[in-house]
mmCIF file of C-alpha atoms in Angstrom:
data_model
loop_
_atom_site.group_PDB
_atom_site.id
_atom_site.type_symbol
_atom_site.label_atom_id
_atom_site.label_comp_id
_atom_site.label_asym_id
_atom_site.label_seq_id
_atom_site.Cartn_x
_atom_site.Cartn_y
_atom_site.Cartn_z
ATOM 1 C CA UNK P 1 0.011 -0.020 0.005
ATOM 2 C CA UNK P 2 1.135 3.545 -0.835
ATOM 3 C CA UNK P 3 2.756 5.018 2.382
ATOM 4 C CA UNK P 4 0.818 8.287 1.973
ATOM 5 C CA UNK P 5 -2.466 6.393 1.762
ATOM 6 C CA UNK P 6 -1.451 4.247 4.742
ATOM 7 C CA UNK P 7 -0.558 7.401 6.777
ATOM 8 C CA UNK P 8 -3.933 8.977 5.876
ATOM 9 C CA UNK P 9 -5.822 5.857 6.919
ATOM 10 C CA UNK P 10 -3.926 5.471 10.208
ATOM 11 C CA UNK P 11 -4.419 9.197 10.982
ATOM 12 C CA UNK P 12 -8.137 8.757 10.308
ATOM 13 C CA UNK P 13 -8.242 5.767 12.707
ATOM 14 C CA UNK P 14 -6.632 7.965 15.360
ATOM 15 C CA UNK P 15 -8.934 10.888 14.607
ATOM 16 C CA UNK P 16 -12.155 8.803 14.764
ATOM 17 C CA UNK P 17 -11.184 7.270 18.124
ATOM 18 C CA UNK P 18 -10.106 10.639 19.581
ATOM 19 C CA UNK P 19 -13.319 12.274 18.375
ATOM 20 C CA UNK P 20 -15.372 9.643 20.182
ATOM 21 C CA UNK P 21 -13.248 9.968 23.336
ATOM 22 C CA UNK P 22 -13.728 13.732 23.414
ATOM 23 C CA UNK P 23 -17.407 13.859 22.684
ATOM 24 C CA UNK P 24 -20.383 14.149 25.057
ATOM 25 C CA UNK P 25 -22.811 14.638 22.178
ATOM 26 C CA UNK P 26 -24.232 11.479 20.497
ATOM 27 C CA UNK P 27 -23.908 12.783 16.900
ATOM 28 C CA UNK P 28 -20.241 13.571 17.398
ATOM 29 C CA UNK P 29 -19.594 10.159 18.945
ATOM 30 C CA UNK P 30 -21.424 8.460 16.057
ATOM 31 C CA UNK P 31 -19.305 10.436 13.606
ATOM 32 C CA UNK P 32 -16.091 9.277 15.317
ATOM 33 C CA UNK P 33 -17.221 5.669 15.122
ATOM 34 C CA UNK P 34 -18.047 6.010 11.428
ATOM 35 C CA UNK P 35 -14.646 7.580 10.595
ATOM 36 C CA UNK P 36 -13.051 4.688 12.517
ATOM 37 C CA UNK P 37 -14.944 2.065 10.512
ATOM 38 C CA UNK P 38 -14.335 3.719 7.103
ATOM 39 C CA UNK P 39 -10.619 4.099 7.857
ATOM 40 C CA UNK P 40 -9.983 0.412 8.635
ATOM 41 C CA UNK P 41 -11.917 -0.993 5.666
ATOM 42 C CA UNK P 42 -9.243 -0.269 3.035
ATOM 43 C CA UNK P 43 -6.608 -1.736 5.415
ATOM 44 C CA UNK P 44 -8.705 -4.878 5.716
ATOM 45 C CA UNK P 45 -9.205 -5.271 1.918
ATOM 46 C CA UNK P 46 -5.658 -4.314 0.867
ATOM 47 C CA UNK P 47 -4.574 -7.846 -0.098
ATOM 48 C CA UNK P 48 -7.382 -8.393 -2.624
ATOM 49 C CA UNK P 49 -7.779 -11.975 -1.474
ATOM 50 C CA UNK P 50 -11.355 -13.368 -1.626
ATOM 51 C CA UNK P 51 -11.251 -14.125 2.088
ATOM 52 C CA UNK P 52 -10.075 -10.576 2.929
ATOM 53 C CA UNK P 53 -12.820 -9.085 0.785
ATOM 54 C CA UNK P 54 -15.407 -11.345 2.414
ATOM 55 C CA UNK P 55 -14.163 -10.442 5.880
ATOM 56 C CA UNK P 56 -14.260 -6.719 4.962
ATOM 57 C CA UNK P 57 -17.842 -7.018 3.691
ATOM 58 C CA UNK P 58 -18.987 -8.841 6.854
ATOM 59 C CA UNK P 59 -17.274 -6.256 9.035
ATOM 60 C CA UNK P 60 -18.767 -3.347 7.115
ATOM 61 C CA UNK P 61 -22.316 -4.733 7.279
ATOM 62 C CA UNK P 62 -22.196 -5.409 11.089
ATOM 63 C CA UNK P 63 -20.616 -2.080 11.850
ATOM 64 C CA UNK P 64 -23.079 -0.233 9.630
ATOM 65 C CA UNK P 65 -25.937 -2.018 11.411
ATOM 66 C CA UNK P 66 -24.510 -1.101 14.796
ATOM 67 C CA UNK P 67 -23.952 2.525 13.763
ATOM 68 C CA UNK P 68 -27.579 2.776 12.477
ATOM 69 C CA UNK P 69 -28.839 1.372 15.770
ATOM 70 C CA UNK P 70 -26.773 3.911 17.734
ATOM 71 C CA UNK P 71 -28.175 6.740 15.624
ATOM 72 C CA UNK P 72 -31.708 5.441 16.075
ATOM 73 C CA UNK P 73 -31.252 5.042 19.841
ATOM 74 C CA UNK P 74 -29.748 8.460 20.307
ATOM 75 C CA UNK P 75 -32.496 10.055 18.175
ATOM 76 C CA UNK P 76 -35.119 8.295 20.301
ATOM 77 C CA UNK P 77 -33.376 9.532 23.452
ATOM 78 C CA UNK P 78 -33.211 13.091 22.100
ATOM 79 C CA UNK P 79 -36.913 12.899 21.196
ATOM 80 C CA UNK P 80 -37.837 11.699 24.716
ATOM 81 C CA UNK P 81 -35.472 13.923 26.791
ATOM 82 C CA UNK P 82 -34.976 16.957 24.523
ATOM 83 C CA UNK P 83 -31.203 16.701 24.350
ATOM 84 C CA UNK P 84 -28.314 14.813 22.751
ATOM 85 C CA UNK P 85 -26.121 14.617 25.859
ATOM 86 C CA UNK P 86 -24.647 11.176 26.574
ATOM 87 C CA UNK P 87 -25.070 11.589 30.324
ATOM 88 C CA UNK P 88 -28.814 12.077 30.041
ATOM 89 C CA UNK P 89 -29.875 8.568 29.017
ATOM 90 C CA UNK P 90 -33.091 8.483 31.031
ATOM 91 C CA UNK P 91 -35.001 6.317 28.514
ATOM 92 C CA UNK P 92 -34.560 2.547 29.264
ATOM 93 C CA UNK P 93 -35.428 1.627 25.631
ATOM 94 C CA UNK P 94 -32.749 3.951 24.241
ATOM 95 C CA UNK P 95 -30.133 2.822 26.678
ATOM 96 C CA UNK P 96 -30.850 -0.871 25.954
ATOM 97 C CA UNK P 97 -30.516 -0.182 22.192
ATOM 98 C CA UNK P 98 -27.276 1.648 22.720
ATOM 99 C CA UNK P 99 -25.649 -1.120 24.723
ATOM 100 C CA UNK P 100 -26.863 -3.723 22.132
ATOM 101 C CA UNK P 101 -25.286 -1.659 19.299
ATOM 102 C CA UNK P 102 -22.028 -1.140 21.209
ATOM 103 C CA UNK P 103 -21.901 -4.799 22.095
ATOM 104 C CA UNK P 104 -22.202 -5.581 18.363
ATOM 105 C CA UNK P 105 -19.414 -3.086 17.671
ATOM 106 C CA UNK P 106 -16.921 -4.837 19.981
ATOM 107 C CA UNK P 107 -18.134 -8.386 19.556
ATOM 108 C CA UNK P 108 -19.744 -9.186 22.924
ATOM 109 C CA UNK P 109 -21.786 -12.359 23.078
ATOM 110 C CA UNK P 110 -24.470 -12.978 21.821
ATOM 111 C CA UNK P 111 -23.553 -10.392 19.097
ATOM 112 C CA UNK P 112 -20.113 -11.973 18.576
ATOM 113 C CA UNK P 113 -20.670 -14.160 15.526
ATOM 114 C CA UNK P 114 -18.931 -11.818 13.077
ATOM 115 C CA UNK P 115 -15.702 -11.559 15.100
ATOM 116 C CA UNK P 116 -13.988 -14.918 14.513
ATOM 117 C CA UNK P 117 -14.986 -14.998 10.800
ATOM 118 C CA UNK P 118 -13.746 -11.508 10.139
ATOM 119 C CA UNK P 119 -10.443 -11.931 12.008
ATOM 120 C CA UNK P 120 -9.808 -15.202 10.172
ATOM 121 C CA UNK P 121 -9.869 -13.386 6.796
ATOM 122 C CA UNK P 122 -7.339 -10.701 7.757
ATOM 123 C CA UNK P 123 -3.582 -10.554 7.891
ATOM 124 C CA UNK P 124 -2.078 -10.496 11.406
ATOM 125 C CA UNK P 125 -1.298 -6.797 11.650
ATOM 126 C CA UNK P 126 -4.794 -5.667 10.548
ATOM 127 C CA UNK P 127 -6.135 -8.332 12.893
ATOM 128 C CA UNK P 128 -4.142 -6.705 15.696
ATOM 129 C CA UNK P 129 -5.684 -3.283 14.979
ATOM 130 C CA UNK P 130 -9.118 -4.836 14.919
ATOM 131 C CA UNK P 131 -8.601 -6.646 18.207
ATOM 132 C CA UNK P 132 -7.104 -3.688 20.083
ATOM 133 C CA UNK P 133 -7.509 -0.145 18.668
ATOM 134 C CA UNK P 134 -11.021 -0.744 17.277
ATOM 135 C CA UNK P 135 -12.295 -1.698 20.725
ATOM 136 C CA UNK P 136 -11.325 1.629 22.331
ATOM 137 C CA UNK P 137 -14.041 3.984 20.989
ATOM 138 C CA UNK P 138 -17.061 1.702 21.632
ATOM 139 C CA UNK P 139 -15.736 0.787 25.080
ATOM 140 C CA UNK P 140 -15.322 4.468 25.941
ATOM 141 C CA UNK P 141 -19.033 4.953 25.071
ATOM 142 C CA UNK P 142 -20.018 1.923 27.119
ATOM 143 C CA UNK P 143 -18.028 3.315 30.143
ATOM 144 C CA UNK P 144 -19.670 6.773 29.702
ATOM 145 C CA UNK P 145 -23.229 5.381 29.572
ATOM 146 C CA UNK P 146 -22.801 2.465 31.999
ATOM 147 C CA UNK P 147 -24.665 4.142 34.843
ATOM 148 C CA UNK P 148 -27.861 4.419 32.724
ATOM 149 C CA UNK P 149 -27.784 0.741 31.654
ATOM 150 C CA UNK P 150 -29.605 -2.027 33.550
ATOM 151 C CA UNK P 151 -26.977 -3.809 35.738
ATOM 152 C CA UNK P 152 -28.523 -7.238 34.998
ATOM 153 C CA UNK P 153 -28.040 -6.622 31.257
ATOM 154 C CA UNK P 154 -24.359 -5.766 31.718
ATOM 155 C CA UNK P 155 -23.789 -8.788 33.952
ATOM 156 C CA UNK P 156 -25.540 -11.092 31.429
ATOM 157 C CA UNK P 157 -23.456 -9.734 28.533
ATOM 158 C CA UNK P 158 -20.195 -10.119 30.512
ATOM 159 C CA UNK P 159 -20.970 -13.660 31.738
ATOM 160 C CA UNK P 160 -22.149 -14.860 28.303
ATOM 161 C CA UNK P 161 -19.037 -13.393 26.603
ATOM 162 C CA UNK P 162 -16.726 -15.099 29.019
ATOM 163 C CA UNK P 163 -18.379 -18.474 28.587
ATOM 164 C CA UNK P 164 -18.757 -18.172 24.775
ATOM 165 C CA UNK P 165 -15.118 -16.998 24.489
ATOM 166 C CA UNK P 166 -13.996 -20.067 26.450
ATOM 167 C CA UNK P 167 -16.231 -22.652 24.756
ATOM 168 C CA UNK P 168 -15.759 -21.281 21.248
ATOM 169 C CA UNK P 169 -11.991 -21.532 21.217
ATOM 170 C CA UNK P 170 -11.781 -25.120 22.416
ATOM 171 C CA UNK P 171 -12.105 -26.830 19.052
ATOM 172 C CA UNK P 172 -10.249 -24.325 16.828
ATOM 173 C CA UNK P 173 -7.103 -25.011 14.853
ATOM 174 C CA UNK P 174 -6.735 -21.575 13.327
ATOM 175 C CA UNK P 175 -4.782 -19.169 15.560
ATOM 176 C CA UNK P 176 -6.621 -16.045 14.471
ATOM 177 C CA UNK P 177 -9.965 -17.603 15.432
ATOM 178 C CA UNK P 178 -8.521 -18.649 18.803
ATOM 179 C CA UNK P 179 -7.346 -15.029 19.396
ATOM 180 C CA UNK P 180 -10.842 -13.787 18.351
ATOM 181 C CA UNK P 181 -12.511 -16.010 20.982
ATOM 182 C CA UNK P 182 -9.858 -14.904 23.466
ATOM 183 C CA UNK P 183 -10.849 -11.290 22.697
ATOM 184 C CA UNK P 184 -14.539 -12.063 23.274
ATOM 185 C CA UNK P 185 -13.755 -13.624 26.669
ATOM 186 C CA UNK P 186 -11.549 -10.650 27.765
ATOM 187 C CA UNK P 187 -14.283 -8.246 26.777
ATOM 188 C CA UNK P 188 -16.637 -10.174 29.015
ATOM 189 C CA UNK P 189 -14.264 -9.710 31.958
ATOM 190 C CA UNK P 190 -14.161 -5.910 31.330
ATOM 191 C CA UNK P 191 -17.925 -5.524 31.006
ATOM 192 C CA UNK P 192 -18.846 -7.570 34.100
ATOM 193 C CA UNK P 193 -16.913 -5.321 36.526
ATOM 194 C CA UNK P 194 -17.794 -2.048 34.754
ATOM 195 C CA UNK P 195 -20.744 -1.081 36.977
ATOM 196 C CA UNK P 196 -18.756 -1.709 40.184
ATOM 197 C CA UNK P 197 -15.254 -0.449 39.371
ATOM 198 C CA UNK P 198 -14.824 1.256 35.969
ATOM 199 C CA UNK P 199 -11.082 1.752 36.700
ATOM 200 C CA UNK P 200 -10.658 -2.053 36.711
ATOM 201 C CA UNK P 201 -12.247 -2.188 33.271
ATOM 202 C CA UNK P 202 -9.616 0.239 32.058
ATOM 203 C CA UNK P 203 -6.826 -1.687 33.704
ATOM 204 C CA UNK P 204 -8.063 -4.978 32.175
ATOM 205 C CA UNK P 205 -8.270 -3.277 28.770
ATOM 206 C CA UNK P 206 -4.700 -1.972 28.988
ATOM 207 C CA UNK P 207 -3.310 -5.358 30.045
ATOM 208 C CA UNK P 208 -5.357 -7.095 27.289
ATOM 209 C CA UNK P 209 -3.971 -4.657 24.645
ATOM 210 C CA UNK P 210 -0.332 -5.445 25.665
ATOM 211 C CA UNK P 211 -0.896 -9.230 25.841
ATOM 212 C CA UNK P 212 -2.783 -9.432 22.534
ATOM 213 C CA UNK P 213 -0.189 -7.189 20.782
ATOM 214 C CA UNK P 214 2.554 -9.504 21.981
ATOM 215 C CA UNK P 215 0.636 -12.606 20.824
ATOM 216 C CA UNK P 216 -0.131 -11.157 17.316
ATOM 217 C CA UNK P 217 3.399 -9.829 16.780
ATOM 218 C CA UNK P 218 4.920 -13.167 17.787
ATOM 219 C CA UNK P 219 2.710 -14.974 15.254
ATOM 220 C CA UNK P 220 3.712 -12.339 12.664
ATOM 221 C CA UNK P 221 7.440 -12.794 13.415
ATOM 222 C CA UNK P 222 7.107 -16.579 13.040
ATOM 223 C CA UNK P 223 4.559 -16.457 10.093
ATOM 224 C CA UNK P 224 2.207 -18.825 11.935
ATOM 225 C CA UNK P 225 -1.571 -18.955 11.345
ATOM 226 C CA UNK P 226 -2.374 -22.563 12.282
ATOM 227 C CA UNK P 227 -1.585 -24.758 15.299
ATOM 228 C CA UNK P 228 0.317 -27.190 13.040
ATOM 229 C CA UNK P 229 2.905 -24.568 12.093
ATOM 230 C CA UNK P 230 3.665 -23.750 15.758
ATOM 231 C CA UNK P 231 5.613 -26.996 16.045
ATOM 232 C CA UNK P 232 8.416 -25.606 13.846
ATOM 233 C CA UNK P 233 8.929 -22.324 15.702
ATOM 234 C CA UNK P 234 11.304 -23.695 18.362
ATOM 235 C CA UNK P 235 13.927 -24.425 15.767
ATOM 236 C CA UNK P 236 13.680 -20.902 14.282
ATOM 237 C CA UNK P 237 13.900 -19.016 17.560
ATOM 238 C CA UNK P 238 13.938 -20.776 20.959
ATOM 239 C CA UNK P 239 13.822 -17.527 22.923
ATOM 240 C CA UNK P 240 10.852 -16.208 20.966
ATOM 241 C CA UNK P 241 9.075 -19.552 21.507
ATOM 242 C CA UNK P 242 9.640 -19.467 25.229
ATOM 243 C CA UNK P 243 8.391 -15.862 25.492
ATOM 244 C CA UNK P 244 5.358 -16.673 23.279
ATOM 245 C CA UNK P 245 4.396 -19.630 25.462
ATOM 246 C CA UNK P 246 4.607 -17.407 28.572
ATOM 247 C CA UNK P 247 2.504 -14.680 26.855
ATOM 248 C CA UNK P 248 -0.201 -17.262 26.109
ATOM 249 C CA UNK P 249 -0.210 -18.343 29.745
ATOM 250 C CA UNK P 250 -0.404 -14.655 30.713
ATOM 251 C CA UNK P 251 -3.485 -14.302 28.463
ATOM 252 C CA UNK P 252 -4.894 -17.292 30.304
ATOM 253 C CA UNK P 253 -4.429 -15.478 33.598
ATOM 254 C CA UNK P 254 -1.764 -17.617 35.299
ATOM 255 C CA UNK P 255 0.322 -16.170 38.140
ATOM 256 C CA UNK P 256 3.088 -14.854 38.338
ATOM 257 C CA UNK P 257 2.415 -13.276 34.932
ATOM 258 C CA UNK P 258 0.763 -9.908 34.102
ATOM 259 C CA UNK P 259 -2.548 -11.485 32.957
ATOM 260 C CA UNK P 260 -3.281 -12.686 36.479
ATOM 261 C CA UNK P 261 -3.509 -9.139 37.830
ATOM 262 C CA UNK P 262 -6.772 -7.873 36.172
ATOM 263 C CA UNK P 263 -8.532 -11.265 36.718
ATOM 264 C CA UNK P 264 -7.488 -11.361 40.425
ATOM 265 C CA UNK P 265 -8.670 -7.720 41.018
ATOM 266 C CA UNK P 266 -11.975 -8.318 39.174
ATOM 267 C CA UNK P 267 -12.764 -11.482 41.122
ATOM 268 C CA UNK P 268 -11.820 -9.663 44.331
ATOM 269 C CA UNK P 269 -14.170 -6.734 43.424
ATOM 270 C CA UNK P 270 -17.061 -9.136 42.593
ATOM 271 C CA UNK P 271 -16.585 -10.904 45.962
ATOM 272 C CA UNK P 272 -16.596 -7.489 47.720
ATOM 273 C CA UNK P 273 -19.867 -6.616 46.046
ATOM 274 C CA UNK P 274 -21.446 -9.735 47.571
ATOM 275 C CA UNK P 275 -21.428 -11.790 44.337
ATOM 276 C CA UNK P 276 -19.404 -14.850 45.246
ATOM 277 C CA UNK P 277 -21.387 -17.160 42.895
ATOM 278 C CA UNK P 278 -20.770 -14.888 39.924
ATOM 279 C CA UNK P 279 -17.061 -14.693 40.845
ATOM 280 C CA UNK P 280 -16.897 -18.501 40.985
ATOM 281 C CA UNK P 281 -18.567 -18.900 37.579
ATOM 282 C CA UNK P 282 -16.139 -16.323 36.042
ATOM 283 C CA UNK P 283 -13.133 -18.148 37.585
ATOM 284 C CA UNK P 284 -14.403 -21.453 36.088
ATOM 285 C CA UNK P 285 -15.009 -19.825 32.725
ATOM 286 C CA UNK P 286 -11.395 -18.619 32.770
ATOM 287 C CA UNK P 287 -10.334 -22.274 32.930
ATOM 288 C CA UNK P 288 -11.980 -22.907 29.567
ATOM 289 C CA UNK P 289 -9.825 -20.214 27.967
ATOM 290 C CA UNK P 290 -6.794 -21.466 29.798
ATOM 291 C CA UNK P 291 -7.269 -24.920 28.195
ATOM 292 C CA UNK P 292 -6.830 -23.670 24.651
ATOM 293 C CA UNK P 293 -3.903 -21.481 25.600
ATOM 294 C CA UNK P 294 -2.260 -24.547 27.149
ATOM 295 C CA UNK P 295 -3.019 -26.419 23.935
ATOM 296 C CA UNK P 296 -1.061 -23.810 21.985
ATOM 297 C CA UNK P 297 1.787 -23.976 24.486
ATOM 298 C CA UNK P 298 1.911 -27.711 24.118
ATOM 299 C CA UNK P 299 2.047 -27.528 20.326
ATOM 300 C CA UNK P 300 4.688 -24.838 20.478
ATOM 301 C CA UNK P 301 7.096 -26.183 23.111
ATOM 302 C CA UNK P 302 6.512 -29.921 23.626
ATOM 303 C CA UNK P 303 6.121 -31.266 20.069
ATOM 304 C CA UNK P 304 8.191 -31.345 16.945
ATOM 305 C CA UNK P 305 6.925 -31.226 13.387
ATOM 306 C CA UNK P 306 6.309 -34.625 11.776
ATOM 307 C CA UNK P 307 6.966 -33.208 8.283
ATOM 308 C CA UNK P 308 10.364 -33.117 6.575
ATOM 309 C CA UNK P 309 10.902 -29.896 4.746
ATOM 310 C CA UNK P 310 12.354 -30.142 1.247
ATOM 311 C CA UNK P 311 12.874 -26.393 0.847
ATOM 312 C CA UNK P 312 15.346 -23.979 2.445
ATOM 313 C CA UNK P 313 15.123 -24.433 6.179
ATOM 314 C CA UNK P 314 13.129 -21.501 7.572
ATOM 315 C CA UNK P 315 15.457 -20.915 10.559
ATOM 316 C CA UNK P 316 18.316 -19.948 8.215
ATOM 317 C CA UNK P 317 16.379 -17.053 6.676
ATOM 318 C CA UNK P 318 17.276 -13.734 8.240
ATOM 319 C CA UNK P 319 14.301 -11.639 9.462
ATOM 320 C CA UNK P 320 13.982 -7.987 8.454
ATOM 321 C CA UNK P 321 11.027 -7.242 10.797
ATOM 322 C CA UNK P 322 11.160 -4.388 13.247
ATOM 323 C CA UNK P 323 11.179 -6.130 16.640
ATOM 324 C CA UNK P 324 10.979 -3.306 19.231
ATOM 325 C CA UNK P 325 7.129 -3.346 19.589
ATOM 326 C CA UNK P 326 7.257 -7.120 20.044
ATOM 327 C CA UNK P 327 9.975 -6.841 22.736
ATOM 328 C CA UNK P 328 8.151 -4.054 24.546
ATOM 329 C CA UNK P 329 4.725 -5.675 24.574
ATOM 330 C CA UNK P 330 6.243 -9.056 25.610
ATOM 331 C CA UNK P 331 8.043 -7.524 28.583
ATOM 332 C CA UNK P 332 4.875 -5.705 29.781
ATOM 333 C CA UNK P 333 2.770 -8.900 29.142
ATOM 334 C CA UNK P 334 5.012 -10.939 31.362
ATOM 335 C CA UNK P 335 6.433 -8.783 34.130
ATOM 336 C CA UNK P 336 3.897 -6.315 35.588
ATOM 337 C CA UNK P 337 2.454 -8.468 38.335
ATOM 338 C CA UNK P 338 5.013 -7.421 41.031
ATOM 339 C CA UNK P 339 3.920 -3.818 40.367
ATOM 340 C CA UNK P 340 0.238 -4.712 41.073
ATOM 341 C CA UNK P 341 0.047 -2.717 44.404
ATOM 342 C CA UNK P 342 1.451 0.434 42.776
ATOM 343 C CA UNK P 343 -0.938 0.087 39.819
ATOM 344 C CA UNK P 344 -3.873 -0.487 42.141
ATOM 345 C CA UNK P 345 -2.970 2.715 43.982
ATOM 346 C CA UNK P 346 -2.803 4.640 40.698
ATOM 347 C CA UNK P 347 -6.186 3.388 39.420
#
């Protein structure tokens, strides 16, 4: 892609998200979401592969439906309350429509069906943008309007997403689909604690972005898209393989890795709010996700490829990829747990 076009599209992505962050008016927020969607579509379709075009079409249709629903809900709210202010969501019908539309935007269950299919059709870097940056603007709107939304609805969305994200990834062989279900499960963790401690939602989002970035960049560095290809990584780069296995365990939430921190604090908050049963179900749902991360770790570190390569051995090919983002995200994804008390004090 032409670098000027790429720069314009990435700038538009940033502009759309910033516009939504800064807005308290529904029309301005809707405009930011639309700029965001329109900026990522050329990035998704840049390879002209039938799967990429199909994924782009699916993404466009779901995002357009969600945007239309947000516009309809905000118009309904303006009609009932006389204003477009986000903080004045006194109509239960409008607030339910808004949360349904925003759930569709970020892929919360049961509006998650587009997410694995779309991510599977994209290359890894665009998939990374879709899994991280594209979640920011809708989540900002959810955080802003959370107080007007029925708490039972938020709890249901969060619990369903965590369970669906765990169950859905169990039988997958495609790494991008596994990461899509991982994203759905993590979104569930963020939504379930939103009404009690919004700062924990932001902390979980930040940790999720670092861990997911590290996972995607590792797969990009090793050119892996299926579980079968993970078995050959150890011979290319043993250090990268070790770090990648630890990052996957961090995504699963195992101590003493960074991923344990948000899950631990969220479960603690749920128990404080007098919801021990919900906390128990969430902890058990995390085990489902942990299983497929362990599956990837097993394929990556404890097996060797049964196939004999007849071409140039891949571990002798020098890489030209820029590795600083991978190194930074991996360090953050593995080593922040000892700083948990300081982070808790900050948030």
